[in-house]
Amino acid sequence: MQQKRIDRRRPPARTRIRPAVRPRVRVAGDEANRRGDIVRAAARLFRERGFDATTVRDIAKAVGMRSGSPFYHFETKQDILLAVVEEGLAAGLDATEGVLAERLPPREKFHALVRAHLEILLDEGHDFIPVLLYDWRSLTRENRAKIVALKDRYDAVWQQVVRELKRAGLLHIDSPLARLLVLGAINFMATWYRRDGALGLDALADQTVDFFLGPTKR
C-alpha cells in the first residue's frame, strides 16, 4: 500500500503589513492659537510701526510663519487690523464691566476703572487699544461700522460712572464731553509713558484720580 507523500515544504512567509501612517490632523485649538499669535504680533507691530508701514510678511516673520501663511487665517491685512481692534475693545469691555459688577462707591469705582484702563493701555503685551486709538482711520468705513456696537458699550460704562461722580458731587458736569476729556487725557499717556520709568501703574492711577476729583480728604 502506497503511503501518501507529506509535503514538508515551509509555508509561504507572511508579508508584514506596515500600519498606514495617519496624517496629522490639525485641531481647532491649534488654529485658534495660531490665529491669536498672529493678532498679538500684528498688534505689537502696528503699535511700533503703524498699520501702513507693517507688511503681512513682517507679521508672518514675527510668529515664525511663511510669508503667505497669515492669509490662511485672514483674507487681508485689513482683516488683521479689524481683529486687533476687536480684541482690544473686547478686553477693555470685560475689564470695565467687571468693575461695575463690584458695586463700589463712586470714587473707588472711578479709581478701579482708571486702573483697569491703564493696564490694557500701557501694560506689557497690551498693544490693542493703542492701535485702536492711532490706526482707527486705517480701518475701512465698513470695518469701523462693525466695531461701533462694542465701542458704544465701552463708552456707556464710562458715561455711567461719570454720572455717578456728578451725583456724588465729585465732578461738576456729567456730559459726554466730561467723559471724552477724561478718556482723552488717559489715552494720551500711551504717547509718553515708559514701563521702565519711575511711575508704576498703581501710582499713575492714584495721581490721575486725584487730578480729576481732587485728593481725598483726610
PDB file of N, CA and C in Angstrom, residues 5 37 49 73 81 93 95 108 149 154 157 188 204 209 218:
ATOM      1  N   ARG A   5       2.434  11.000   0.198  1.00  0.00           N
ATOM      2  CA  ARG A   5       3.602  11.879   0.380  1.00  0.00           C
ATOM      3  C   ARG A   5       3.199  13.114   1.162  1.00  0.00           C
ATOM      4  N   ASP A  37      -1.754  84.161  17.902  1.00  0.00           N
ATOM      5  CA  ASP A  37      -0.355  84.591  17.755  1.00  0.00           C
ATOM      6  C   ASP A  37      -0.231  85.689  16.706  1.00  0.00           C
ATOM      7  N   ARG A  49       5.164 100.422  14.469  1.00  0.00           N
ATOM      8  CA  ARG A  49       5.470 100.952  13.139  1.00  0.00           C
ATOM      9  C   ARG A  49       4.316 101.676  12.464  1.00  0.00           C
ATOM     10  N   HIS A  73      -5.586  82.422   7.691  1.00  0.00           N
ATOM     11  CA  HIS A  73      -6.459  82.838   8.789  1.00  0.00           C
ATOM     12  C   HIS A  73      -7.209  84.139   8.482  1.00  0.00           C
ATOM     13  N   LEU A  81      -6.160  93.947  11.038  1.00  0.00           N
ATOM     14  CA  LEU A  81      -6.354  95.167  11.824  1.00  0.00           C
ATOM     15  C   LEU A  81      -7.692  95.147  12.543  1.00  0.00           C
ATOM     16  N   LEU A  93     -13.752  96.006  27.429  1.00  0.00           N
ATOM     17  CA  LEU A  93     -15.141  95.863  27.884  1.00  0.00           C
ATOM     18  C   LEU A  93     -15.241  94.869  29.031  1.00  0.00           C
ATOM     19  N   ALA A  95     -12.949  94.197  31.220  1.00  0.00           N
ATOM     20  CA  ALA A  95     -12.368  94.807  32.414  1.00  0.00           C
ATOM     21  C   ALA A  95     -13.299  95.852  33.022  1.00  0.00           C
ATOM     22  N   GLU A 108     -14.166 105.115  44.396  1.00  0.00           N
ATOM     23  CA  GLU A 108     -13.439 103.851  44.287  1.00  0.00           C
ATOM     24  C   GLU A 108     -13.708 103.180  42.936  1.00  0.00           C
ATOM     25  N   ALA A 149     -20.724  98.975  17.858  1.00  0.00           N
ATOM     26  CA  ALA A 149     -21.504  98.459  18.989  1.00  0.00           C
ATOM     27  C   ALA A 149     -20.615  98.199  20.202  1.00  0.00           C
ATOM     28  N   TYR A 154     -18.510 100.250  25.554  1.00  0.00           N
ATOM     29  CA  TYR A 154     -17.358 100.680  26.356  1.00  0.00           C
ATOM     30  C   TYR A 154     -17.555 102.121  26.846  1.00  0.00           C
ATOM     31  N   VAL A 157     -20.141 102.499  29.728  1.00  0.00           N
ATOM     32  CA  VAL A 157     -19.668 102.211  31.087  1.00  0.00           C
ATOM     33  C   VAL A 157     -19.045 103.460  31.694  1.00  0.00           C
ATOM     34  N   PHE A 188      -3.900 109.593  26.086  1.00  0.00           N
ATOM     35  CA  PHE A 188      -2.695 110.285  25.613  1.00  0.00           C
ATOM     36  C   PHE A 188      -1.444 109.794  26.332  1.00  0.00           C
ATOM     37  N   LEU A 204       0.286 105.845  38.976  1.00  0.00           N
ATOM     38  CA  LEU A 204      -0.293 106.635  37.884  1.00  0.00           C
ATOM     39  C   LEU A 204      -1.804 106.730  38.039  1.00  0.00           C
ATOM     40  N   VAL A 209      -6.627 109.970  39.330  1.00  0.00           N
ATOM     41  CA  VAL A 209      -7.874 110.162  40.062  1.00  0.00           C
ATOM     42  C   VAL A 209      -7.820 111.452  40.876  1.00  0.00           C
ATOM     43  N   ARG A 218      -8.542 113.978  54.377  1.00  0.00           N
ATOM     44  CA  ARG A 218      -8.044 113.146  55.481  1.00  0.00           C
ATOM     45  C   ARG A 218      -8.560 113.695  56.795  1.00  0.00           C
TER      46      ARG A 218
END
